[in-house]
Amino acid sequence: MKTGCYFMLCSLITLCSCSGKQSSGQQTDQNDTARMAQELKIPELEGGDIFYKDKDPFGPDIELKGEQVIADTVIFQINQAEALIKGDQLLLKTGRSLMLFRLPEMKFLGYKGRFGDGPDEFRSPRLVETPDTTLLCYLFESTNQKLYKVDRQGEISSYPYAFTKAQSRMYSDKDIKNIADADFIYAETSSTGKSIFRTHNTGDSIGTKLVFDLGLNPKIKSWTAYIGDFAVNPSQNRMVYAYKYFKLLKFMDMDARAVRTIDFEREKYDENTIYKVDGMDQNVTHYWGVCPQEKYVYFLYSGRTPAEVWKENNQKKHYIYVEQYDWNGNPIHRYKLDQWGYFTVDEKNKKLYLLSTNHDDPFFVYPIPE
């Protein structure tokens, strides 16, 4: 199997929401999540700016070596991947494939959905996490802005929901998360560059409101400057946005009444690069993947330009970092993985999965230290 490209940002990640008869496994998922949320009882979020210039709040990096797992007999290419884990199932979107695996043996359970240009076929879907234990997730088709739900068997069905249409774009860049039944929150391009919106269906009407403006500089309103990763934890009343071209994170409560900015004051984004051919690749890629779990949130971190990564990969120097924070923005650990790729986390079983772009058998499993 050929290895794929790695420049696109993606991620993702864990739980799900809708009605229906629950199996014992689904009921266990729901009980475990509720119990953990009750046990955590995190303190209220203190707003303000935290600066870490020339500081190392994580302490020494924890270097982890991955165990390569052969995924049954299926052959596929890791390319612009997203993944999430629910119970003993891993759902993977890579390239033009949607695949379901059973953990821990990584047994291939089949391809899901169809890719193409026909009705209810996919061209560029995104995984949408949800706390509903009866679902694996939702799918959002970014080219026509249709929403679908994926049940625990991986079966896909339409879920009509009239999101506000993206303006003046061929596709939607909505990064959507489900909070509850017919209740969604998402980060999307806006007049200020990027903003967080919340939308809820009540009866026959759908109301959408602005929650938070993610723009950092009123003089910079290009959406490309504020590309990043969005994650939520509804049970802990938290959300977070991590910027790709700034070493900066914003932790918030779900209404953004309290906002805590974690600022490392690293390399500045060059706003002139959007006018240059391949100019964006001249900027350092900071965050380009996020995985929200119940206790902690995990960020995939590069800290290099794409050109530097390309050079190192050609020299067989494969590595990437994962930063771990609690949901109030306190740094916990930084891990250095011995592969490059995309990731997801199974916090319950203390495992981190990396989908390597450098191997024909791409699954690498890392233990999360106590």
Coordinates of C-alpha atoms in Angstrom, one line a residue:
M1 CA 0.0 0.0 0.0
K2 CA 1.3 3.4 -0.9
T3 CA 1.7 6.0 1.9
G4 CA -0.2 9.3 1.6
C5 CA 0.1 13.0 2.1
Y6 CA 0.0 14.6 5.5
F7 CA -0.5 18.4 5.1
M8 CA -4.3 18.5 5.6
L9 CA -5.5 19.0 9.2
C10 CA -7.9 16.5 10.6
S11 CA -8.6 14.7 13.6
L12 CA -10.9 12.7 15.2
I13 CA -12.6 11.2 18.2
T14 CA -15.1 9.7 20.7
L15 CA -18.8 9.7 21.7
C16 CA -22.5 9.9 20.2
S17 CA -26.7 11.0 20.4
C18 CA -30.3 9.7 19.3
S19 CA -33.1 7.5 20.5
G20 CA -33.5 3.8 20.1
K21 CA -33.3 0.5 21.9
Q22 CA -29.9 0.1 23.6
S23 CA -27.8 -3.1 23.7
S24 CA -25.9 -3.9 26.9
G25 CA -22.7 -2.6 25.4
Q26 CA -24.3 0.7 24.6
Q27 CA -25.8 0.9 28.1
T28 CA -22.4 0.3 29.6
D29 CA -20.9 3.1 27.5
Q30 CA -23.6 5.5 28.7
N31 CA -23.2 4.4 32.4
D32 CA -19.4 4.7 32.2
T33 CA -19.5 8.2 30.7
A34 CA -22.1 9.4 33.2
R35 CA -20.1 7.9 36.1
M36 CA -16.8 9.5 35.0
A37 CA -18.4 12.9 34.4
Q38 CA -19.9 12.8 37.9
E39 CA -16.6 11.7 39.5
L40 CA -14.5 14.4 37.7
K41 CA -16.5 17.5 38.9
I42 CA -13.9 19.9 37.5
P43 CA -13.6 23.3 39.1
E44 CA -15.1 26.4 37.4
L45 CA -13.0 27.7 34.5
E46 CA -11.0 30.8 35.3
G47 CA -10.8 33.2 32.3
G48 CA -7.8 35.2 31.3
D49 CA -4.6 34.8 29.3
I50 CA -1.9 32.4 30.4
F51 CA 1.5 33.0 28.7
Y52 CA 4.2 30.4 28.3
K53 CA 6.8 32.2 26.3
D54 CA 10.2 30.6 26.8
K55 CA 8.6 28.2 29.3
D56 CA 8.1 24.5 29.3
P57 CA 4.9 23.8 31.3
F58 CA 4.9 20.0 30.4
G59 CA 8.4 19.2 31.7
P60 CA 10.5 16.7 29.7
D61 CA 8.8 15.0 26.7
I62 CA 7.7 11.5 27.3
E63 CA 8.9 9.4 24.4
L64 CA 6.6 6.6 23.4
K65 CA 7.3 3.7 21.0
G66 CA 4.3 2.4 19.1
E67 CA 3.3 -1.2 18.6
Q68 CA 2.4 -1.9 15.0
V69 CA -1.0 -3.7 14.7
I70 CA -1.8 -5.5 11.4
A71 CA -5.4 -4.7 10.5
D72 CA -6.9 -7.9 9.3
T73 CA -6.3 -8.3 5.5
V74 CA -7.7 -5.0 4.3
I75 CA -5.4 -2.7 2.3
F76 CA -6.0 1.0 2.3
Q77 CA -4.1 4.4 2.1
I78 CA -4.0 6.9 5.0
N79 CA -4.9 10.2 3.4
Q80 CA -6.7 13.2 5.1
A81 CA -7.8 10.9 7.8
E82 CA -10.3 11.2 10.7
A83 CA -11.0 8.5 13.3
L84 CA -13.0 8.0 16.4
I85 CA -13.5 5.3 18.9
K86 CA -16.6 4.2 20.7
G87 CA -16.6 1.2 22.9
D88 CA -14.7 -1.5 20.9
Q89 CA -15.3 0.1 17.5
L90 CA -13.0 2.4 15.5
L91 CA -14.5 4.3 12.6
L92 CA -12.0 5.6 10.1
K93 CA -12.5 8.1 7.2
T94 CA -9.5 8.1 4.9
G95 CA -9.4 9.4 1.4
R96 CA -12.6 8.2 -0.2
S97 CA -13.2 5.3 2.2
L98 CA -15.3 5.0 5.4
M99 CA -14.2 1.9 7.3
L100 CA -15.2 0.2 10.5
F101 CA -12.9 -1.9 12.8
R102 CA -13.3 -3.8 16.0
L103 CA -10.7 -3.3 18.8
P104 CA -8.3 -4.4 20.1
E105 CA -7.5 -6.9 17.3
M106 CA -8.3 -4.3 14.6
K107 CA -10.6 -6.7 12.8
F108 CA -12.0 -5.1 9.7
L109 CA -15.9 -5.1 9.8
G110 CA -16.4 -3.6 6.4
Y111 CA -16.7 -0.5 4.2
K112 CA -19.6 1.9 5.1
G113 CA -21.5 4.2 2.8
R114 CA -20.8 4.9 -0.9
F115 CA -18.5 7.5 -2.4
G116 CA -19.6 9.2 -5.6
D117 CA -21.8 11.9 -7.1
G118 CA -25.1 10.3 -6.7
P119 CA -27.9 11.0 -4.2
D120 CA -26.8 10.3 -0.7
E121 CA -23.3 9.4 -1.9
F122 CA -20.3 11.0 -0.3
R123 CA -17.5 13.1 -1.7
S124 CA -16.1 14.9 1.3
P125 CA -17.7 13.8 4.6
R126 CA -16.6 14.7 8.1
L127 CA -17.1 12.8 11.3
V128 CA -19.3 14.5 13.9
E129 CA -18.9 13.3 17.5
T130 CA -22.0 12.9 19.6
P131 CA -22.7 11.8 23.2
D132 CA -25.5 9.5 22.0
T133 CA -24.6 5.9 22.9
T134 CA -26.9 4.5 20.2
L135 CA -24.8 6.1 17.5
L136 CA -21.2 5.9 16.4
C137 CA -21.4 9.4 15.2
Y138 CA -23.0 11.7 12.6
L139 CA -21.6 12.4 9.2
F140 CA -21.6 15.9 7.6
E141 CA -21.2 16.0 3.8
S142 CA -19.4 19.3 3.3
T143 CA -20.2 19.6 -0.4
N144 CA -24.0 19.7 0.0
Q145 CA -24.2 20.3 3.8
K146 CA -26.3 17.2 4.4
L147 CA -26.2 15.4 7.8
Y148 CA -26.4 11.7 8.3
K149 CA -26.3 9.4 11.4
V150 CA -24.3 6.3 11.8
D151 CA -25.6 3.6 14.1
R152 CA -23.5 1.1 16.1
Q153 CA -23.5 -1.3 13.3
G154 CA -22.1 1.3 10.9
E155 CA -25.3 1.7 9.0
I156 CA -25.9 5.2 7.6
S157 CA -29.2 7.0 7.3
S158 CA -30.2 10.5 6.4
Y159 CA -30.8 13.0 9.2
P160 CA -32.4 16.2 7.8
Y161 CA -31.1 19.3 9.4
A162 CA -31.1 22.7 7.8
F163 CA -27.7 24.2 8.8
T164 CA -27.0 27.8 7.8
K165 CA -25.4 27.6 4.3
A166 CA -21.8 28.5 3.9
Q167 CA -21.3 31.8 2.0
S168 CA -19.4 32.1 -1.3
R169 CA -17.7 28.8 -1.0
M170 CA -17.8 25.5 -3.0
Y171 CA -18.1 23.5 0.3
S172 CA -18.7 24.1 4.0
D173 CA -15.8 24.1 6.4
K174 CA -18.1 23.6 9.4
D175 CA -16.4 21.7 12.2
I176 CA -19.5 20.3 13.8
K177 CA -20.0 18.6 17.2
N178 CA -23.3 17.3 18.5
I179 CA -24.3 18.3 22.1
A180 CA -27.8 16.8 22.5
D181 CA -30.8 15.8 20.3
A182 CA -31.1 18.4 17.5
D183 CA -28.5 20.6 19.2
F184 CA -25.2 21.3 17.4
I185 CA -22.2 23.6 17.9
Y186 CA -19.6 24.3 15.2
A187 CA -16.6 26.4 14.2
E188 CA -16.9 28.0 10.7
T189 CA -15.6 30.8 8.5
S190 CA -17.2 34.1 9.4
S191 CA -16.8 37.8 8.5
T192 CA -14.1 38.1 11.2
G193 CA -12.3 35.0 9.9
K194 CA -13.6 32.2 12.1
S195 CA -16.3 32.0 14.7
I196 CA -18.2 29.4 16.9
F197 CA -22.0 29.1 16.3
R198 CA -24.7 27.0 18.1
T199 CA -27.8 25.8 16.4
H200 CA -30.8 24.1 17.9
N201 CA -34.0 22.7 16.4
T202 CA -37.1 23.6 18.3
G203 CA -40.3 22.4 16.7
D204 CA -40.4 23.7 13.1
S205 CA -37.7 26.3 13.5
I206 CA -33.9 26.2 13.7
G207 CA -32.3 28.9 15.7
T208 CA -28.6 29.8 15.2
K209 CA -26.6 32.1 17.3
L210 CA -23.0 33.4 17.4
V211 CA -21.2 32.0 20.5
F212 CA -17.6 33.3 20.1
D213 CA -15.4 35.1 17.6
L214 CA -12.2 33.2 17.1
G215 CA -10.4 36.0 15.2
L216 CA -7.2 37.2 16.9
N217 CA -6.4 40.3 15.0
P218 CA -9.1 42.7 13.5
K219 CA -6.7 43.4 10.6
I220 CA -6.5 39.8 9.7
K221 CA -9.9 38.4 8.6
S222 CA -8.8 35.6 6.3
W223 CA -10.3 32.3 7.2
T224 CA -7.0 30.6 6.3
A225 CA -5.2 32.4 9.2
Y226 CA -7.6 30.8 11.7
I227 CA -7.7 27.2 10.5
G228 CA -7.7 25.0 13.5
D229 CA -9.3 22.2 15.5
F230 CA -12.5 22.4 17.5
A231 CA -13.5 20.0 20.4
V232 CA -16.2 19.9 23.0
N233 CA -17.0 18.1 26.3
P234 CA -20.7 18.8 27.0
S235 CA -20.8 16.8 30.2
Q236 CA -18.1 19.1 31.6
N237 CA -19.4 22.2 30.0
R238 CA -16.2 22.8 28.1
M239 CA -15.0 23.5 24.5
V240 CA -11.6 24.3 23.1
Y241 CA -10.2 25.7 19.8
A242 CA -6.6 25.0 18.8
Y243 CA -5.0 27.2 16.0
K244 CA -3.0 25.6 13.3
Y245 CA -0.7 28.7 12.6
F246 CA -0.5 30.0 16.1
K247 CA 0.8 28.2 19.2
L248 CA -2.4 29.1 21.0
L249 CA -5.5 27.4 22.5
K250 CA -8.7 28.8 23.8
F251 CA -10.6 26.9 26.5
M252 CA -14.2 28.0 27.1
D253 CA -17.4 27.0 28.8
M254 CA -20.1 26.1 26.3
D255 CA -21.5 29.7 26.3
A256 CA -18.1 31.3 26.2
R257 CA -18.8 33.3 29.3
A258 CA -15.4 32.3 30.6
V259 CA -12.5 32.1 28.1
R260 CA -8.9 31.0 29.0
T261 CA -6.3 31.6 26.4
I262 CA -3.1 29.4 26.5
D263 CA -0.5 31.4 24.5
F264 CA 3.0 30.2 23.9
E265 CA 3.9 33.3 21.9
R266 CA 5.9 31.3 19.3
E267 CA 6.5 32.1 15.6
K268 CA 4.1 34.7 14.3
Y269 CA 1.8 34.0 11.4
D270 CA 2.8 35.8 8.2
E271 CA -0.5 37.2 6.8
N272 CA 1.2 37.8 3.4
T273 CA 1.6 34.1 2.7
I274 CA -2.0 33.7 1.6
Y275 CA -1.0 35.7 -1.6
K276 CA 1.9 33.4 -2.4
V277 CA 2.0 30.0 -4.2
D278 CA 2.4 27.4 -1.5
G279 CA 2.8 30.4 0.9
M280 CA 0.8 28.8 3.8
D281 CA 3.4 26.0 3.9
Q282 CA 6.0 28.7 4.9
N283 CA 4.3 29.0 8.3
V284 CA 5.0 26.6 11.1
T285 CA 2.2 24.0 11.6
H286 CA 1.3 24.0 15.3
Y287 CA -1.9 22.1 16.1
W288 CA -3.5 20.0 13.4
G289 CA -5.5 17.4 15.3
V290 CA -7.6 17.1 18.5
C291 CA -9.2 14.3 20.4
P292 CA -11.6 15.2 23.3
Q293 CA -12.0 12.6 26.0
E294 CA -13.9 12.8 29.3
K295 CA -11.0 13.6 31.6
Y296 CA -8.4 15.1 29.2
V297 CA -8.2 16.6 25.8
Y298 CA -5.3 15.6 23.4
F299 CA -3.8 17.7 20.6
L300 CA -1.6 16.5 17.8
Y301 CA 1.3 18.9 17.5
S302 CA 3.9 19.4 14.8
G303 CA 5.9 22.5 15.6
R304 CA 7.6 22.5 12.1
T305 CA 6.8 23.7 8.6
P306 CA 5.5 21.2 6.1
A307 CA 8.9 21.5 4.2
E308 CA 10.8 20.5 7.4
V309 CA 8.5 17.5 7.9
W310 CA 8.9 16.4 4.3
K311 CA 12.6 16.6 4.6
E312 CA 12.7 14.6 7.9
N313 CA 10.3 12.0 6.5
N314 CA 12.6 11.5 3.5
Q315 CA 15.4 10.9 6.0
K316 CA 13.2 8.3 7.8
K317 CA 13.0 10.6 10.8
H318 CA 9.3 10.1 11.7
Y319 CA 7.9 11.7 14.8
I320 CA 5.1 13.9 16.0
Y321 CA 3.9 15.2 19.4
V322 CA 0.7 14.8 21.4
E323 CA -0.1 17.4 24.1
Q324 CA -2.4 16.5 26.9
Y325 CA -4.4 19.1 28.9
D326 CA -7.2 18.9 31.4
W327 CA -10.4 20.7 30.5
N328 CA -9.4 23.9 32.3
G329 CA -6.4 24.3 30.1
N330 CA -3.8 23.0 32.5
P331 CA -0.9 21.2 30.7
I332 CA -0.5 17.6 31.8
H333 CA 2.1 15.8 29.6
R334 CA 3.6 16.1 26.2
Y335 CA 4.3 12.8 24.4
K336 CA 6.8 12.3 21.5
L337 CA 5.6 9.5 19.2
D338 CA 7.9 7.6 16.9
Q339 CA 5.6 7.9 13.8
W340 CA 3.9 10.7 11.8
G341 CA 0.3 10.7 10.9
Y342 CA -3.2 11.1 12.3
F343 CA -4.5 10.0 15.7
T344 CA -7.3 9.2 18.0
V345 CA -7.4 8.3 21.7
D346 CA -9.1 5.6 23.8
E347 CA -8.8 7.2 27.3
K348 CA -10.9 4.5 29.0
N349 CA -8.4 1.8 28.0
K350 CA -5.3 4.1 28.2
K351 CA -4.4 3.8 24.5
L352 CA -3.5 6.2 21.8
Y353 CA -3.8 5.1 18.1
L354 CA -1.7 6.7 15.4
L355 CA -2.5 6.2 11.7
S356 CA 0.9 6.4 10.2
T357 CA 1.4 7.8 6.7
N358 CA 4.8 6.1 6.5
H359 CA 3.8 2.4 6.6
D360 CA 1.7 0.0 4.5
D361 CA 0.1 -1.3 7.7
P362 CA -0.6 2.1 9.3
F363 CA -2.0 1.3 12.8
F364 CA 0.3 2.0 15.7
V365 CA -0.8 1.7 19.3
Y366 CA 0.8 3.6 22.2
P367 CA 0.1 3.1 25.9
I368 CA -0.9 6.3 27.8
P369 CA 1.3 6.4 30.9
E370 CA -0.5 6.7 34.3

